Amino acid sequence: MAALSLFLDVPLTTEVNWLLDAYQQDPSPHKVYLDHRDCQTETGKAWDYPPVSQTLLQISTDPTLDHEDLLELGFSAFTRAATELALGRESRALVENRAGSVHTIGGTGAVRIGAEFLQRWYNRSSSGPVAVYVALPQWDSLRCIFQDVGFTELRSYHYWDTARLAVAAEEFLQVLESAPEGSIVMLHAPEETGLTPKQWEDVARVMGKKRLFPFFDVPAQGLASGDLDRDAWALRHFVAQGFELLCAQSFSKTFGLYDERVGNLIVVARDSGSLVRICSQLQEQVRATWASPTSLGARVIATVLSNPALRNKWPWELPLWGSGRATWFGKVLGAWEGAAPPPQPGSGLCRKQSLRALVEKILLIREKLKAKLRLLGTPGCWEHLTAQVGTRSFTGLLPSQVAFLERSHIYLRPDGQFSLCSINAHNLDYVARSIHEAVCGSVWPVQGGDGAGAACPARPRRGVAQHLGQ
Amino acid sequence: FSLAAYRTDEGQPWVLPVVKKVEQKIASDASLNHEYLPILGLPEFRANASRIALGEDSRAIKENRVGGVQCLGGTGALRIGAEFLRRWYNGTNNTATPVYISSPSWENHNSVFMNSGFEDIRTYRYWDAAKRGLDLEGLLQDMEAAPEFSIIVLHACAHNPTGTDPSPEQWKQIAAVMKRRFLFPFFDSAYQGFASGCLDRDAWAVRYFVSEGFELFCAQSFSKNFGLYNERVGNLTVVGKDADNVQRVLSQMEKIVRAIWSNPPSQGARVVATTLTSPQLFAEWKDNVKTMADRVLLMRSELRARLQALGTPGTWNHITEQIGMFSFTGLNPKQVEFLIKEKHIYLMASGRINMCGLTTKNLDYVASSIHEAVTRFQ
C-alpha cells in the first residue's frame, strides 16, 4: 500500500468555527459568547417553545405515524402552511397557482437549492457572469453558498452605515441603481435591514426597473416586530408588484427548533406552467443532495400551524409575569435589578413563553444595554441599539474595540455584529462595562463625536474627554 | 414491489419497537434542548456509527485515523464525499477524475457524482444477465483498465438492484486489483444488518479493505436498518493514513457541509446514538434487524420453492443466492409488462423486485404469475 496519504495536500481550514473555537478554548470563567445563532434563555440554554415539546411528545406516541420516506419536495402540509404564512393566504400568487415550495434542510438548505437552481437556469443568455449581491452582515454565511454552486461575481452591499450608525437606505438604492441588469439580490427581511415600507417600495421600483432578481431570506418572520404579517410586508409587496422571486424561510428561531433544520424554499413564478417546470428541476437537485427532507420538525410545525388552538397561541400568548405590559416590564426589570435567580425550567414561570415574549425580551435587552452604557457615560451615541430590530445588532464598535473585548473574554464578530439573545441578566453588566472600557480605552471612535445626527447626544462626559486628552 | 422500503407480512411499514421506545424516551427528556448540532453532527452518533461499520476491534479506530460526518441519509453522505473528492482528491478541483459506478447500480449514484461536478462517469461491468450472477471477469478487467486514482463506487453488501454480492474470495481479488491500480474505494453501505441479519457479516468487505491499508470513504445509511427513512440518518466514515490527514479532511468537509445544510438534523442521529450506546437497546435493535432480515430470507426461499414446485422454466437459485431487499428476477421486459398490466404486480422494468413486497398471503399468487409470465412470453 502507498506509504503517503492520498490526502497529504489537503489543507487544514479553521475558518468555519474560528470564533466559537476561540471562545471554547478560553478558560476564563467570565467569558461571554455574543454570536449565538439561537435565542438563549436566562439559564443560557436555547429558548424553546413548550407547545413544540408537547407536540413532539404527542408525535412520539402516535401509533398511526410511521417513518416512510417523504417525497423530494417534502411534507406538503408543512410547505403549504409555511408558504401561506409568508405570502398571506389571499396572495395573488397562491390564488393563481403560481407559488410553489420545497421543504428543505433549514434556511441554509433553502438558499443552497435556490442558488444552485439560479446558477443553472437563470439568465443564461447573459453575456457575462451574473452578479449576486449579498448584504454585508450575511456575507460570511451566504457568500460561501453562492461561491460553492459556481457564482463568481459576488458583491456585497451594506444597508448599515457604520459612521452614522443608521440604516443607509440611500446608499443601498444607489448600489441597486448601478448593478448590472439581471443581477441577483439577496434581500433580508424583515429584521435588521430596518427599511420602512416606503423605502421598500423604492427598492422594489429600482429592482423592477433594472430587472434585478429578488431572492428573499426570511429567517425569523415574527421576531422583528412580533407581528407575523408586518414582518412579511416587504416580501408580499414584491409579490404584489408581480416579481418572480425565490424566498428562503427558516423556522429554527421562531419555533426554537434549531436542531431539526426546518426550512422552506418558496418559488413565485410568472405562471403555473413555469412553476411546474421549475419544481421538476428543483426535485432533481434535491434528489442528488439529500434525496428527501427530514420529517420530524416539519411535522411539528405543520401541527402547530394547522391547529387553530395552538396556532393562535403561538405569536401572542400572554407573557408570564402578569397581564399588563407595564406590570410585566416592571416585574422583569425588578427581577434583573435585584438579580433574582432565573426561573427553573419546568416551573410554572417558564411554561408560558411565546414569540411575543421573546420579541419583548429582545427589546428589553436593547433598552437595558443602551441605558447601562448611558449610565456609565460611555462616549458616543447608542440610539442605534434601540433603533434596530431583530435578534442581531451592530454595536458600532470598531475592529480594534472588538479586539479589546476579546481580551476581556467577550467574543463577537469583527464587524461588531452581535446577537441580542446572547445577553442576559447575568452577563449584561459585564458586557456593558467591557464595551465602556473598550470605547474609552481605545482611539476616539469616528462616530458620534463630531455631532453627526442631531438626535444623537454626542458630547462625552468631561472626565472621559480629559482622559483622552481633548 | 418497486418501493425501497421494508414491509411486514401484513404489507405495512414497520416502526422498529426499539425505535418507538427510544423516540418516546427522547421526547420526554426535559434535559434535552433544541440547540443546533455541530456542523459535523452529533459526536456520539458519528463515533458509534463508524464503529458499527468498522467493528469493535478496528485497528483503524484504535489508531485514531477514522472520522465521521453526520449526513442527510446515505445520499447526503455520498454527496459530501463526492463534493470533497472533486475538490481535493487527485489534484485540486480535478473534475476529470473518472468515477466508476457498477452496471447496473442505484440510479441516484450517477446524479450525485454528476451534481458534485465530476465530468467523467463510467460504468464497470457487474451483472451477467446470462449467468444471472456476478460478472467477475468483466469487473476485474474494467478495474485493470481504469486510469490510476479513479474513484470506484462499491456496494458494501446487498447490491442494489441485483442483490448479488461478491464472495469474500472475490472481494479479495477486487481489492488486489484496486490496490495495484491505486483506485479509490467509495463504499455505499445502506443495508448493514438488513442483508444477512448479522452486522459483522454485512460489513466484511469494508473491513477487509481497511485491513488491507486502503484509505477509503464509506457512506452509511440507517434508513433501512433502523427503519428511519424519513429522518434521514446517515454517516460518512472516512478512513485515512493517520489522524492528521483525517483531521484536515474533516475540516474541509465541514466547510462543504456549511454551504449545503449547515448543521444536520438531530432526531434520527439521537435515536441511533442512544440505541448504539446502550447494551440493552443495542441487543434489542439487533434483534429487530434480524426480524426484518429473516422475513426477507424466508420470502426468498419460499418463492424459489414454489417456482421450482411449479416447474417454472429456468433456474431460480439466484433468488436465494442473492441477498438483501432486492432481487433481479431475470425477467425480460415483456414478462415484466405482463406482470404489471395483467397481474397488477408492480416491479421495475429491469426485473428488480423488492422482496419485502412478498407476504405469506401473496406468495402463491406471485409465484403462479411469474410462472405464467415465463411460460407465455419468452
PDB file of N, CA and C in Angstrom, chain A residues 73 75 78-84 86 100-107 109-111 216 218 247-251 261-267:
ATOM      1  N   LEU A  73     -39.928  16.831  -2.614  1.00  0.00           N
ATOM      2  CA  LEU A  73     -40.331  18.187  -2.277  1.00  0.00           C
ATOM      3  C   LEU A  73     -40.840  18.316  -0.843  1.00  0.00           C
ATOM      4  N   PHE A  75     -42.832  17.487   2.990  1.00  0.00           N
ATOM      5  CA  PHE A  75     -44.086  17.309   3.688  1.00  0.00           C
ATOM      6  C   PHE A  75     -45.040  18.423   3.279  1.00  0.00           C
ATOM      7  N   PHE A  78     -46.760  20.861   5.654  1.00  0.00           N
ATOM      8  CA  PHE A  78     -45.855  21.881   6.172  1.00  0.00           C
ATOM      9  C   PHE A  78     -45.607  22.972   5.126  1.00  0.00           C
ATOM     10  N   THR A  79     -45.264  22.568   3.897  1.00  0.00           N
ATOM     11  CA  THR A  79     -44.903  23.584   2.895  1.00  0.00           C
ATOM     12  C   THR A  79     -46.084  24.493   2.589  1.00  0.00           C
ATOM     13  N   ARG A  80     -47.284  23.916   2.597  1.00  0.00           N
ATOM     14  CA  ARG A  80     -48.466  24.735   2.344  1.00  0.00           C
ATOM     15  C   ARG A  80     -48.627  25.778   3.441  1.00  0.00           C
ATOM     16  N   ALA A  81     -48.557  25.323   4.691  1.00  0.00           N
ATOM     17  CA  ALA A  81     -48.754  26.238   5.815  1.00  0.00           C
ATOM     18  C   ALA A  81     -47.652  27.288   5.852  1.00  0.00           C
ATOM     19  N   ALA A  82     -46.415  26.853   5.602  1.00  0.00           N
ATOM     20  CA  ALA A  82     -45.293  27.786   5.666  1.00  0.00           C
ATOM     21  C   ALA A  82     -45.397  28.844   4.576  1.00  0.00           C
ATOM     22  N   THR A  83     -45.758  28.403   3.359  1.00  0.00           N
ATOM     23  CA  THR A  83     -45.867  29.343   2.245  1.00  0.00           C
ATOM     24  C   THR A  83     -46.996  30.339   2.480  1.00  0.00           C
ATOM     25  N   GLU A  84     -48.096  29.867   3.017  1.00  0.00           N
ATOM     26  CA  GLU A  84     -49.213  30.765   3.320  1.00  0.00           C
ATOM     27  C   GLU A  84     -48.822  31.779   4.373  1.00  0.00           C
ATOM     28  N   ALA A  86     -45.956  33.063   4.854  1.00  0.00           N
ATOM     29  CA  ALA A  86     -45.098  34.102   4.293  1.00  0.00           C
ATOM     30  C   ALA A  86     -45.852  34.978   3.304  1.00  0.00           C
ATOM     31  N   GLY A 100     -44.993  27.920  -5.458  1.00  0.00           N
ATOM     32  CA  GLY A 100     -44.744  26.554  -5.017  1.00  0.00           C
ATOM     33  C   GLY A 100     -43.654  26.552  -3.971  1.00  0.00           C
ATOM     34  N   SER A 101     -43.389  25.377  -3.420  1.00  0.00           N
ATOM     35  CA  SER A 101     -42.364  25.353  -2.390  1.00  0.00           C
ATOM     36  C   SER A 101     -41.659  24.014  -2.284  1.00  0.00           C
ATOM     37  N   VAL A 102     -40.473  24.077  -1.719  1.00  0.00           N
ATOM     38  CA  VAL A 102     -39.658  22.891  -1.480  1.00  0.00           C
ATOM     39  C   VAL A 102     -39.307  22.870   0.006  1.00  0.00           C
ATOM     40  N   HIS A 103     -39.627  21.788   0.649  1.00  0.00           N
ATOM     41  CA  HIS A 103     -39.287  21.597   2.064  1.00  0.00           C
ATOM     42  C   HIS A 103     -37.797  21.277   2.125  1.00  0.00           C
ATOM     43  N   THR A 104     -37.037  22.125   2.809  1.00  0.00           N
ATOM     44  CA  THR A 104     -35.571  21.982   2.779  1.00  0.00           C
ATOM     45  C   THR A 104     -34.983  21.749   4.161  1.00  0.00           C
ATOM     46  N   ILE A 105     -33.675  21.524   4.165  1.00  0.00           N
ATOM     47  CA  ILE A 105     -32.965  21.333   5.423  1.00  0.00           C
ATOM     48  C   ILE A 105     -32.579  22.716   5.939  1.00  0.00           C
ATOM     49  N   GLY A 106     -33.455  23.339   6.675  1.00  0.00           N
ATOM     50  CA  GLY A 106     -33.164  24.660   7.237  1.00  0.00           C
ATOM     51  C   GLY A 106     -33.135  25.754   6.187  1.00  0.00           C
ATOM     52  N   GLY A 107     -32.922  26.954   6.664  1.00  0.00           N
ATOM     53  CA  GLY A 107     -32.816  28.099   5.768  1.00  0.00           C
ATOM     54  C   GLY A 107     -31.617  27.952   4.848  1.00  0.00           C
ATOM     55  N   GLY A 109     -30.334  25.215   3.649  1.00  0.00           N
ATOM     56  CA  GLY A 109     -30.709  24.291   2.582  1.00  0.00           C
ATOM     57  C   GLY A 109     -31.553  24.978   1.523  1.00  0.00           C
ATOM     58  N   ALA A 110     -32.437  25.872   1.958  1.00  0.00           N
ATOM     59  CA  ALA A 110     -33.293  26.587   1.016  1.00  0.00           C
ATOM     60  C   ALA A 110     -32.448  27.515   0.138  1.00  0.00           C
ATOM     61  N   VAL A 111     -31.518  28.226   0.751  1.00  0.00           N
ATOM     62  CA  VAL A 111     -30.666  29.115  -0.025  1.00  0.00           C
ATOM     63  C   VAL A 111     -29.830  28.297  -1.002  1.00  0.00           C
ATOM     64  N   PHE A 216     -35.318  36.498  -1.503  1.00  0.00           N
ATOM     65  CA  PHE A 216     -35.546  36.884  -0.118  1.00  0.00           C
ATOM     66  C   PHE A 216     -35.005  35.842   0.843  1.00  0.00           C
ATOM     67  N   VAL A 218     -35.819  34.972   4.754  1.00  0.00           N
ATOM     68  CA  VAL A 218     -36.679  35.316   5.893  1.00  0.00           C
ATOM     69  C   VAL A 218     -36.406  34.338   7.024  1.00  0.00           C
ATOM     70  N   CYS A 247     -37.739  32.673  -2.138  1.00  0.00           N
ATOM     71  CA  CYS A 247     -37.697  33.112  -0.746  1.00  0.00           C
ATOM     72  C   CYS A 247     -37.295  31.930   0.125  1.00  0.00           C
ATOM     73  N   ALA A 248     -36.219  32.097   0.859  1.00  0.00           N
ATOM     74  CA  ALA A 248     -35.754  31.051   1.779  1.00  0.00           C
ATOM     75  C   ALA A 248     -36.293  31.354   3.165  1.00  0.00           C
ATOM     76  N   GLN A 249     -37.088  30.431   3.691  1.00  0.00           N
ATOM     77  CA  GLN A 249     -37.669  30.613   5.012  1.00  0.00           C
ATOM     78  C   GLN A 249     -37.031  29.661   5.999  1.00  0.00           C
ATOM     79  N   SER A 250     -36.910  30.119   7.243  1.00  0.00           N
ATOM     80  CA  SER A 250     -36.422  29.217   8.275  1.00  0.00           C
ATOM     81  C   SER A 250     -37.346  29.305   9.480  1.00  0.00           C
ATOM     82  N   PHE A 251     -37.507  28.181  10.166  1.00  0.00           N
ATOM     83  CA  PHE A 251     -38.357  28.183  11.350  1.00  0.00           C
ATOM     84  C   PHE A 251     -37.573  27.855  12.615  1.00  0.00           C
ATOM     85  N   ARG A 261     -33.777  21.582  11.780  1.00  0.00           N
ATOM     86  CA  ARG A 261     -33.480  22.072  10.451  1.00  0.00           C
ATOM     87  C   ARG A 261     -34.692  22.142   9.531  1.00  0.00           C
ATOM     88  N   VAL A 262     -35.622  22.977   9.898  1.00  0.00           N
ATOM     89  CA  VAL A 262     -36.832  23.075   9.087  1.00  0.00           C
ATOM     90  C   VAL A 262     -36.799  24.341   8.252  1.00  0.00           C
ATOM     91  N   GLY A 263     -36.773  24.143   6.954  1.00  0.00           N
ATOM     92  CA  GLY A 263     -36.747  25.292   6.070  1.00  0.00           C
ATOM     93  C   GLY A 263     -37.703  25.088   4.908  1.00  0.00           C
ATOM     94  N   ASN A 264     -37.920  26.157   4.187  1.00  0.00           N
ATOM     95  CA  ASN A 264     -38.846  26.110   3.058  1.00  0.00           C
ATOM     96  C   ASN A 264     -38.361  27.068   1.987  1.00  0.00           C
ATOM     97  N   LEU A 265     -38.278  26.581   0.759  1.00  0.00           N
ATOM     98  CA  LEU A 265     -37.894  27.465  -0.337  1.00  0.00           C
ATOM     99  C   LEU A 265     -39.152  27.765  -1.138  1.00  0.00           C
ATOM    100  N   ILE A 266     -39.550  29.021  -1.135  1.00  0.00           N
ATOM    101  CA  ILE A 266     -40.764  29.418  -1.866  1.00  0.00           C
ATOM    102  C   ILE A 266     -40.367  29.912  -3.242  1.00  0.00           C
ATOM    103  N   VAL A 267     -41.121  29.480  -4.239  1.00  0.00           N
ATOM    104  CA  VAL A 267     -40.895  29.911  -5.618  1.00  0.00           C
ATOM    105  C   VAL A 267     -42.140  30.644  -6.085  1.00  0.00           C
TER     106      VAL A 267
END
